[in-house]
CSV table of N, CA and C in Angstrom, one decimal:
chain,number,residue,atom,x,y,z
X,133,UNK,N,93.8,57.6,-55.5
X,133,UNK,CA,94.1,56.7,-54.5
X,133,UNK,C,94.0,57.4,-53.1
X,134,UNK,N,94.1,56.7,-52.1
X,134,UNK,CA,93.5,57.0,-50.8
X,134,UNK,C,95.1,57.2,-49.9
X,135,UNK,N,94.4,57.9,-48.8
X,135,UNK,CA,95.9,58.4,-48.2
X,135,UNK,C,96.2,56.7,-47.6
X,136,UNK,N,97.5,56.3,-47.6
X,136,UNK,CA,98.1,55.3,-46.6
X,136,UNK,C,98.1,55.0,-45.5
X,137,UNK,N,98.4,54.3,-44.7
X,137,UNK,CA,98.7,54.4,-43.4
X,137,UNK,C,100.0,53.3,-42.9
X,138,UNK,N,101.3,53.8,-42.6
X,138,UNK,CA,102.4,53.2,-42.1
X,138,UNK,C,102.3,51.8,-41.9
X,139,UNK,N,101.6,51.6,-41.0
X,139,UNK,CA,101.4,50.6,-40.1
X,139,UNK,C,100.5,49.2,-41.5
X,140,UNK,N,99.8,49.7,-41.9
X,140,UNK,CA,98.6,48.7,-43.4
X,140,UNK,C,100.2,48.2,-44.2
X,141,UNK,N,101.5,48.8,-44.2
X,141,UNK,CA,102.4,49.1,-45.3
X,141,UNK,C,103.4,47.8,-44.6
X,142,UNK,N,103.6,47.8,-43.2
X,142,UNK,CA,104.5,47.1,-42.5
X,142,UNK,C,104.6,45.5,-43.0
X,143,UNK,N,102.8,45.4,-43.2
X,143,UNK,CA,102.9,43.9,-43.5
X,143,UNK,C,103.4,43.4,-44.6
X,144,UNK,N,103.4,44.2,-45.4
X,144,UNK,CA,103.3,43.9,-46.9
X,144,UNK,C,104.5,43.4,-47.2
X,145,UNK,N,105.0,42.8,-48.3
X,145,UNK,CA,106.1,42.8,-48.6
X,145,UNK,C,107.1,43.8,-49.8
X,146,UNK,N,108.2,43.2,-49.9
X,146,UNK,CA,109.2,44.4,-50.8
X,146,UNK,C,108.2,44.9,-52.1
X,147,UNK,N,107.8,43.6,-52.8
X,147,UNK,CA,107.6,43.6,-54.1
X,147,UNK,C,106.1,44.6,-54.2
X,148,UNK,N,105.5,43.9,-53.6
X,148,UNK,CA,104.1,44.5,-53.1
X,148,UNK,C,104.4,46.4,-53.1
X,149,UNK,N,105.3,46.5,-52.0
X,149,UNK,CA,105.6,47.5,-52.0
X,149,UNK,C,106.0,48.6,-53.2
X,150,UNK,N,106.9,48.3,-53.7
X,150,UNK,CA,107.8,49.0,-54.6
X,150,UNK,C,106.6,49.0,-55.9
X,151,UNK,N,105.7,47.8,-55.7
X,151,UNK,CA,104.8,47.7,-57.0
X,151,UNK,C,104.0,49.2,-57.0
X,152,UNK,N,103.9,49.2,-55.3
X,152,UNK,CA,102.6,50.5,-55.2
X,152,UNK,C,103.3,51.9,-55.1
X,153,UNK,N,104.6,51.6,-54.8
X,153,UNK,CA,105.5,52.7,-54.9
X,153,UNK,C,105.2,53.1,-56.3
X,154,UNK,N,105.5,52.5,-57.2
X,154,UNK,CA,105.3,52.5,-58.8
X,154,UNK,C,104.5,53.5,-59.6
X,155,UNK,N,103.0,52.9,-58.8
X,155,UNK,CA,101.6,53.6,-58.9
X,155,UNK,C,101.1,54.8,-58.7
X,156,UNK,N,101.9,55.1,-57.5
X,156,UNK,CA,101.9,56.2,-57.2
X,156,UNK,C,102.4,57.2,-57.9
X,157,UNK,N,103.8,56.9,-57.8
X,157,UNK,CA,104.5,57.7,-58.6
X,157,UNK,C,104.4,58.4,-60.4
X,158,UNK,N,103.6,56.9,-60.8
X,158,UNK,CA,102.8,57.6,-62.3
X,158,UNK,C,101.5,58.0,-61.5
X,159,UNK,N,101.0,58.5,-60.8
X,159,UNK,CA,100.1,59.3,-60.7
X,159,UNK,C,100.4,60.3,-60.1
X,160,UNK,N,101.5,60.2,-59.3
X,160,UNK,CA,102.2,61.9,-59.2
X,160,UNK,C,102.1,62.9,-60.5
X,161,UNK,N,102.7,61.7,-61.2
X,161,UNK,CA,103.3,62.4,-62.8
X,161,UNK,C,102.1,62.8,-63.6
X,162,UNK,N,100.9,62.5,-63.3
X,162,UNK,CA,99.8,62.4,-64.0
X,162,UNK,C,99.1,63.8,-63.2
X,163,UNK,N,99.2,63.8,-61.9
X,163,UNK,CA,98.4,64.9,-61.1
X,163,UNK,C,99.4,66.1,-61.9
X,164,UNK,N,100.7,65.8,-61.9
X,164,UNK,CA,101.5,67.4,-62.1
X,164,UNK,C,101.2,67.8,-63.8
X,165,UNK,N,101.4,66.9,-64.6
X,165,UNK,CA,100.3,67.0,-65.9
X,165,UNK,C,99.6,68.1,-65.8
X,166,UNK,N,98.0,67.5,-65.0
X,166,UNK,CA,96.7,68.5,-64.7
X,166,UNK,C,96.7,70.1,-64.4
X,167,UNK,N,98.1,69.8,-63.2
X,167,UNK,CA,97.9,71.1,-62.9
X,167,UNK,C,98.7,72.3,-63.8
X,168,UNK,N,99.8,71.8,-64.7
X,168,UNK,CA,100.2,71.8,-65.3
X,168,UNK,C,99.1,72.7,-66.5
X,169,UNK,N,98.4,71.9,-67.2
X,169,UNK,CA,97.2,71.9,-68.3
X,169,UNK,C,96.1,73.0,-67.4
X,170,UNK,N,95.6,73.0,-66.1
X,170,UNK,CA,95.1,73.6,-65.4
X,170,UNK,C,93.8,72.8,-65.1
X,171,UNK,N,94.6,72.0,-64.6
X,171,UNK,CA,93.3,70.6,-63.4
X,171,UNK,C,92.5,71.4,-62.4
X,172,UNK,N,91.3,70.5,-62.0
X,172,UNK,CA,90.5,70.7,-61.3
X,172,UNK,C,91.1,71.3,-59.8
X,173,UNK,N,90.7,71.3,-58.9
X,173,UNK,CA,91.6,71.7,-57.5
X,173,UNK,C,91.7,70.5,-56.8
X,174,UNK,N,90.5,69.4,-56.8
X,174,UNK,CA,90.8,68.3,-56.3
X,174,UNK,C,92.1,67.8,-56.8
X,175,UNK,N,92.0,67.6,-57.8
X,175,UNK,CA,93.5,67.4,-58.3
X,175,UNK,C,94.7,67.3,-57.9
X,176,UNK,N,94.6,68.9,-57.6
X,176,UNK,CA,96.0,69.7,-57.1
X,176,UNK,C,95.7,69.8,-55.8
X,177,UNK,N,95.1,69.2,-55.4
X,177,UNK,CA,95.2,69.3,-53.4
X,177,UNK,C,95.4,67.5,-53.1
X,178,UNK,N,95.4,67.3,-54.0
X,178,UNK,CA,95.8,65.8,-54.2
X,178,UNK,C,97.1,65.3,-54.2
X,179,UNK,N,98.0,65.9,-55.0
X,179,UNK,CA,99.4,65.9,-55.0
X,179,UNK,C,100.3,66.3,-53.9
X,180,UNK,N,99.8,66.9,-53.0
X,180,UNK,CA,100.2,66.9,-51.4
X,180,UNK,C,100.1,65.1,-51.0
X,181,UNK,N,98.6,64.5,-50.9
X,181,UNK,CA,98.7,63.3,-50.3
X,181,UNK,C,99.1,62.1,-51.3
X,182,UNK,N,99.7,62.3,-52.5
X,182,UNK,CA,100.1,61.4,-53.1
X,182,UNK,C,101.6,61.3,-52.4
X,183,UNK,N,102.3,62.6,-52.7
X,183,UNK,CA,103.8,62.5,-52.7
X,183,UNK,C,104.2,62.2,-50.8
X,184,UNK,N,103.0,61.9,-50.1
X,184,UNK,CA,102.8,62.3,-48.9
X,184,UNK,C,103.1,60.2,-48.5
X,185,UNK,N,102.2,59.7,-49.6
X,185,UNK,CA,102.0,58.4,-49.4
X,185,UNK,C,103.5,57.9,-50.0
X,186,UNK,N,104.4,58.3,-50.9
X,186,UNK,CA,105.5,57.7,-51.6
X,186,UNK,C,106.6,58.1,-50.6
X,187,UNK,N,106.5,58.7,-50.0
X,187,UNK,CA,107.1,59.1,-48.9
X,187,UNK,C,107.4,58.1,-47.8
X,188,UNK,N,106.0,57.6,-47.5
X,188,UNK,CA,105.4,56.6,-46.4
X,188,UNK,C,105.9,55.0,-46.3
X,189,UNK,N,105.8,54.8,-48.0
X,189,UNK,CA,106.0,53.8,-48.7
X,189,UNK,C,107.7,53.9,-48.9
X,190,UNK,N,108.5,54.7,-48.9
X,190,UNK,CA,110.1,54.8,-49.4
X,190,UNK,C,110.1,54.1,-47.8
X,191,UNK,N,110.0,55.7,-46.5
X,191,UNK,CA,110.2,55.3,-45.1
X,191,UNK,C,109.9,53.6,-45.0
X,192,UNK,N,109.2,53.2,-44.9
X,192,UNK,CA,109.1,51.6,-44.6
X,192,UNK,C,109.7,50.5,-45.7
X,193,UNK,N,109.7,50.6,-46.1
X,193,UNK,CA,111.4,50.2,-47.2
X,193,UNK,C,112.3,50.0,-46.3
X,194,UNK,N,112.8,51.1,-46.3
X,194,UNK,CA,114.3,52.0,-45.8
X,194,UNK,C,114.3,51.0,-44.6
X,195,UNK,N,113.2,51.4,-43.7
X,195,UNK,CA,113.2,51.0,-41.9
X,195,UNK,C,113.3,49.4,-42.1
X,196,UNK,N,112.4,48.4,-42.9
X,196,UNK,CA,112.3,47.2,-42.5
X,196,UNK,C,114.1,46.5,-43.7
X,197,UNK,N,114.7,47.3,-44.2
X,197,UNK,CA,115.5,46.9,-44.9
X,197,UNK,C,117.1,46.8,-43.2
X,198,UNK,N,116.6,48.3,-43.1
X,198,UNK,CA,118.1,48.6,-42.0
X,198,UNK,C,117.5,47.4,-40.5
X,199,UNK,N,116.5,47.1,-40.3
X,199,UNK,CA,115.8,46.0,-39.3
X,199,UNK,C,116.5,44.5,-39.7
X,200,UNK,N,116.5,44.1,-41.2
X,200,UNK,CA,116.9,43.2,-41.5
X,200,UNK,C,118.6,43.0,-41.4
X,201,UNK,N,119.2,43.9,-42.0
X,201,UNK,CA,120.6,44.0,-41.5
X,201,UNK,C,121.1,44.2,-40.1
X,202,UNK,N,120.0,45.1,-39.2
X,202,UNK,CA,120.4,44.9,-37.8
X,202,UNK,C,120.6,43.0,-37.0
X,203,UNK,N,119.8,42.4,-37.6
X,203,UNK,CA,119.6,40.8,-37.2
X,203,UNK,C,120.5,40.3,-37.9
X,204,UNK,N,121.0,40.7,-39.1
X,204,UNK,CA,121.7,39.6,-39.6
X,204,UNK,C,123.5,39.8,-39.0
X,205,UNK,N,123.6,41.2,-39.0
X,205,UNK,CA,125.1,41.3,-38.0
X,205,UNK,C,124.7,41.3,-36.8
X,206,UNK,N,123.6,40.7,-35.6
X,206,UNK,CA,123.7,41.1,-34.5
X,206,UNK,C,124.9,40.7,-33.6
X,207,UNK,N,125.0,39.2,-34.3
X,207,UNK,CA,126.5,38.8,-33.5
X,207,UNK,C,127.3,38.5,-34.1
X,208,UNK,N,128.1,39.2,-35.0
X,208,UNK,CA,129.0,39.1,-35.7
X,208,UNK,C,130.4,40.3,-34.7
X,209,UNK,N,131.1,40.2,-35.3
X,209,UNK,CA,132.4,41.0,-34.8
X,209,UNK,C,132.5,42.5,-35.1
X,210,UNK,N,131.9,42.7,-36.1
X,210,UNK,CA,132.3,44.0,-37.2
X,210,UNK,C,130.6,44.2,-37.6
X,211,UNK,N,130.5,45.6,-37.4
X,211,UNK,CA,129.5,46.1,-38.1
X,211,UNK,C,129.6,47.0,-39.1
X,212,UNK,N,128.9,47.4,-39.7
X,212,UNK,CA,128.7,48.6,-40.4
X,212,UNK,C,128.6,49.9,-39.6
X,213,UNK,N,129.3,51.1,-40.0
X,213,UNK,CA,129.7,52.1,-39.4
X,213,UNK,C,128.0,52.4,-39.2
X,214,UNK,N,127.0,52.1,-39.8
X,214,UNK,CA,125.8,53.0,-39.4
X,214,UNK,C,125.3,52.3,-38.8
X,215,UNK,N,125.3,50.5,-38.1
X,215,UNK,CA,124.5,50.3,-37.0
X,215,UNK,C,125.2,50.0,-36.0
X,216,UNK,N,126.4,50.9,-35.8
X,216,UNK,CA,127.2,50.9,-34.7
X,216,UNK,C,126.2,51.8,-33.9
X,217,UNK,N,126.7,51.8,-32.4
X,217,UNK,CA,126.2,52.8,-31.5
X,217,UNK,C,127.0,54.1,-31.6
X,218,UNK,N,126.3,55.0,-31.9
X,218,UNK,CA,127.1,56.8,-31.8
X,218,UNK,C,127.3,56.8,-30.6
X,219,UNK,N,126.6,56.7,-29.8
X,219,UNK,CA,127.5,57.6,-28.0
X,219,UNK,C,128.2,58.3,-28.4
X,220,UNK,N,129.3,59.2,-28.2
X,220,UNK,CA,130.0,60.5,-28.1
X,220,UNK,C,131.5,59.9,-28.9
X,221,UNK,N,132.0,60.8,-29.7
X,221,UNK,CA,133.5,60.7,-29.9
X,221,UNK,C,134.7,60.4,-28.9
X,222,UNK,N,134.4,60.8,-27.5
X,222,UNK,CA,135.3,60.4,-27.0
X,222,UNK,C,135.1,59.2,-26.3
X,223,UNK,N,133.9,58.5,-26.1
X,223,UNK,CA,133.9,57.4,-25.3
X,223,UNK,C,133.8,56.3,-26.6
X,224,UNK,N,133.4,56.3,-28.3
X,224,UNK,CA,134.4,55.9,-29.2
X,224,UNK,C,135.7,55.6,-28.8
X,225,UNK,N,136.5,56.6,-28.6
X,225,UNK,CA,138.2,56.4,-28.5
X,225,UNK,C,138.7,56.0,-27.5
X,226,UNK,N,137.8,55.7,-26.5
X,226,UNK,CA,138.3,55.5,-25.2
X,226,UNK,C,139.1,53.8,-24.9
X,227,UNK,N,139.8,53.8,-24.1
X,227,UNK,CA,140.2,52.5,-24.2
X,227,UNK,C,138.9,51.3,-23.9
X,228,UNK,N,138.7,50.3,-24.1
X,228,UNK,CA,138.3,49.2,-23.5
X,228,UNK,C,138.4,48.5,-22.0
X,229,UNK,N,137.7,48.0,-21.4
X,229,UNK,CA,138.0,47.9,-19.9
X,229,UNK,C,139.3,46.6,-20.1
X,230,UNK,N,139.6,45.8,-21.2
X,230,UNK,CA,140.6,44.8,-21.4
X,230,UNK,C,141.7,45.3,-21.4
X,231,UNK,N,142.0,46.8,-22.2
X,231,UNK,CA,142.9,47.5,-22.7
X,231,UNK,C,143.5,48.4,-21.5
X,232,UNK,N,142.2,48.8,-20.8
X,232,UNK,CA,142.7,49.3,-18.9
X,232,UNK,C,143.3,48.5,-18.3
X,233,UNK,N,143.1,47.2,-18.1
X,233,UNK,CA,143.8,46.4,-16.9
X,233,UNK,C,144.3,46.0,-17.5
X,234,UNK,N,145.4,46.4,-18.9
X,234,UNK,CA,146.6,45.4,-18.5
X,234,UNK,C,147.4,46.7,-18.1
X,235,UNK,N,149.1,45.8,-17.4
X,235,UNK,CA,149.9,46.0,-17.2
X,235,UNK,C,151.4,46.6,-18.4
X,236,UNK,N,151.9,46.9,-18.1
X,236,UNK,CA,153.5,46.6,-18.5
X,236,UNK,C,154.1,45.7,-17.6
X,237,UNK,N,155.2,45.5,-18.5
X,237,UNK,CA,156.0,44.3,-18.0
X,237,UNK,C,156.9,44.9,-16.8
X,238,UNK,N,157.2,46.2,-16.8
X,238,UNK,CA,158.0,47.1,-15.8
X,238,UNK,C,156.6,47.3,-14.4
X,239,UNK,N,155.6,47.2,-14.5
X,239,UNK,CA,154.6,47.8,-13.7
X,239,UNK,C,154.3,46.2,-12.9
X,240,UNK,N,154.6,45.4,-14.1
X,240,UNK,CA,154.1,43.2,-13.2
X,240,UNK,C,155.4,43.6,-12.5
X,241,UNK,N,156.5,43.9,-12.9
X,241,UNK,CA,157.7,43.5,-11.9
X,241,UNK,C,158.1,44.4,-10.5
X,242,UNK,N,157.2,45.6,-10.9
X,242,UNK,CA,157.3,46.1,-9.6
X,242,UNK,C,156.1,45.7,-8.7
X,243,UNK,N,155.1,45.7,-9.0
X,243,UNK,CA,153.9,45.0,-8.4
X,243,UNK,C,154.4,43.5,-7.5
X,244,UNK,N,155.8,42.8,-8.4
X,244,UNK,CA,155.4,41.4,-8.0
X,244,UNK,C,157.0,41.7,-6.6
X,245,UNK,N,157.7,42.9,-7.0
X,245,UNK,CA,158.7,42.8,-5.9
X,245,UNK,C,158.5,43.3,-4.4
X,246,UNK,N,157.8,44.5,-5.0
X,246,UNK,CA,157.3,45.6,-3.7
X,246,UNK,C,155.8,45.3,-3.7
X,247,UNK,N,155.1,43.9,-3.3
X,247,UNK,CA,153.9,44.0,-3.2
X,247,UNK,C,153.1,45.4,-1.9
X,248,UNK,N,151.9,45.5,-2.3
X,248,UNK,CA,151.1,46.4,-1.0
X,248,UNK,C,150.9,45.8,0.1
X,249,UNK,N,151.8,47.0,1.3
X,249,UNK,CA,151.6,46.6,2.4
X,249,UNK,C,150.4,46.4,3.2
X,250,UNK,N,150.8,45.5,4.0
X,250,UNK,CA,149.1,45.0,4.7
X,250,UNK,C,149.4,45.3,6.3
X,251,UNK,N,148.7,46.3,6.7
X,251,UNK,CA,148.9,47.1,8.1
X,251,UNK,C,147.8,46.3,9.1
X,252,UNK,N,147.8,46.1,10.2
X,252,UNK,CA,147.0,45.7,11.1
X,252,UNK,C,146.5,46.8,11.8
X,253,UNK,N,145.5,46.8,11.6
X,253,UNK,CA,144.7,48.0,12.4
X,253,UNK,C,144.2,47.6,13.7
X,254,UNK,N,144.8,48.7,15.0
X,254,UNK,CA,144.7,48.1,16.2
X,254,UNK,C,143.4,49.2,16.8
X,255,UNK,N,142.5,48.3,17.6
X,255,UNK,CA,141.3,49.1,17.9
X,255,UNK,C,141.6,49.3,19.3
């Protein structure tokens, strides 16, 4: 079989996929045999772009599977801890701008007795 290419793989679908995933994979098993028994060299320079393509084929799986779950929580409330955004641990813990502007009930009552003074600035 012929090396892959990412992109030929994108269109395809799961089943398609996993089918050729399959193929490969008993031909990995078949090349290691050979070299095994003491195959030709084509062979054995072969099982580099075999395991190279099952690779290729796993990666685009993986990617169009985590793509589909990114759209299906896009607007939901709760995500999954892996398509959250990482940014930094501390801006994680940091308050929310909702959680900043509120008050206490001791901070409304001082606010609402001793409002800020308003000075007239004389030019």
């Amino acid at each position: 079989m012929v090396k892959v290419k990412a992109r030929e793989l994108r269109g395809k679908k799961k089943e398609d996929l996993l089918k050729q995933l399959d193929e490969f994979k008993k031909e990995l098993s078949t090349l290691r045999v050979a070299k095994v028994t003491g195959g030709a060299a084509s062979k054995l320079s072969k099982i580099r772009i075999v395991r190279k393509s099952i690779a290729r084929i796993q990666t685009v799986i993986n990617q169009t599977q985590k793509e589909n779950l990114r759209k299906f929580y896009k607007n939901k409330k709760y995500k999954p801890k892996d398509l959250r955004n990482k940014k930094t641990r501390a801006m994680r813990r940091a308050l929310t701008k909702h959680e900043l502007s509120l008050k206490t009930h001791k901070q409304q009552r001082k606010d609402r007795l001793w409002p800020m003074r308003k000075y007239a600035v004389k030019e």
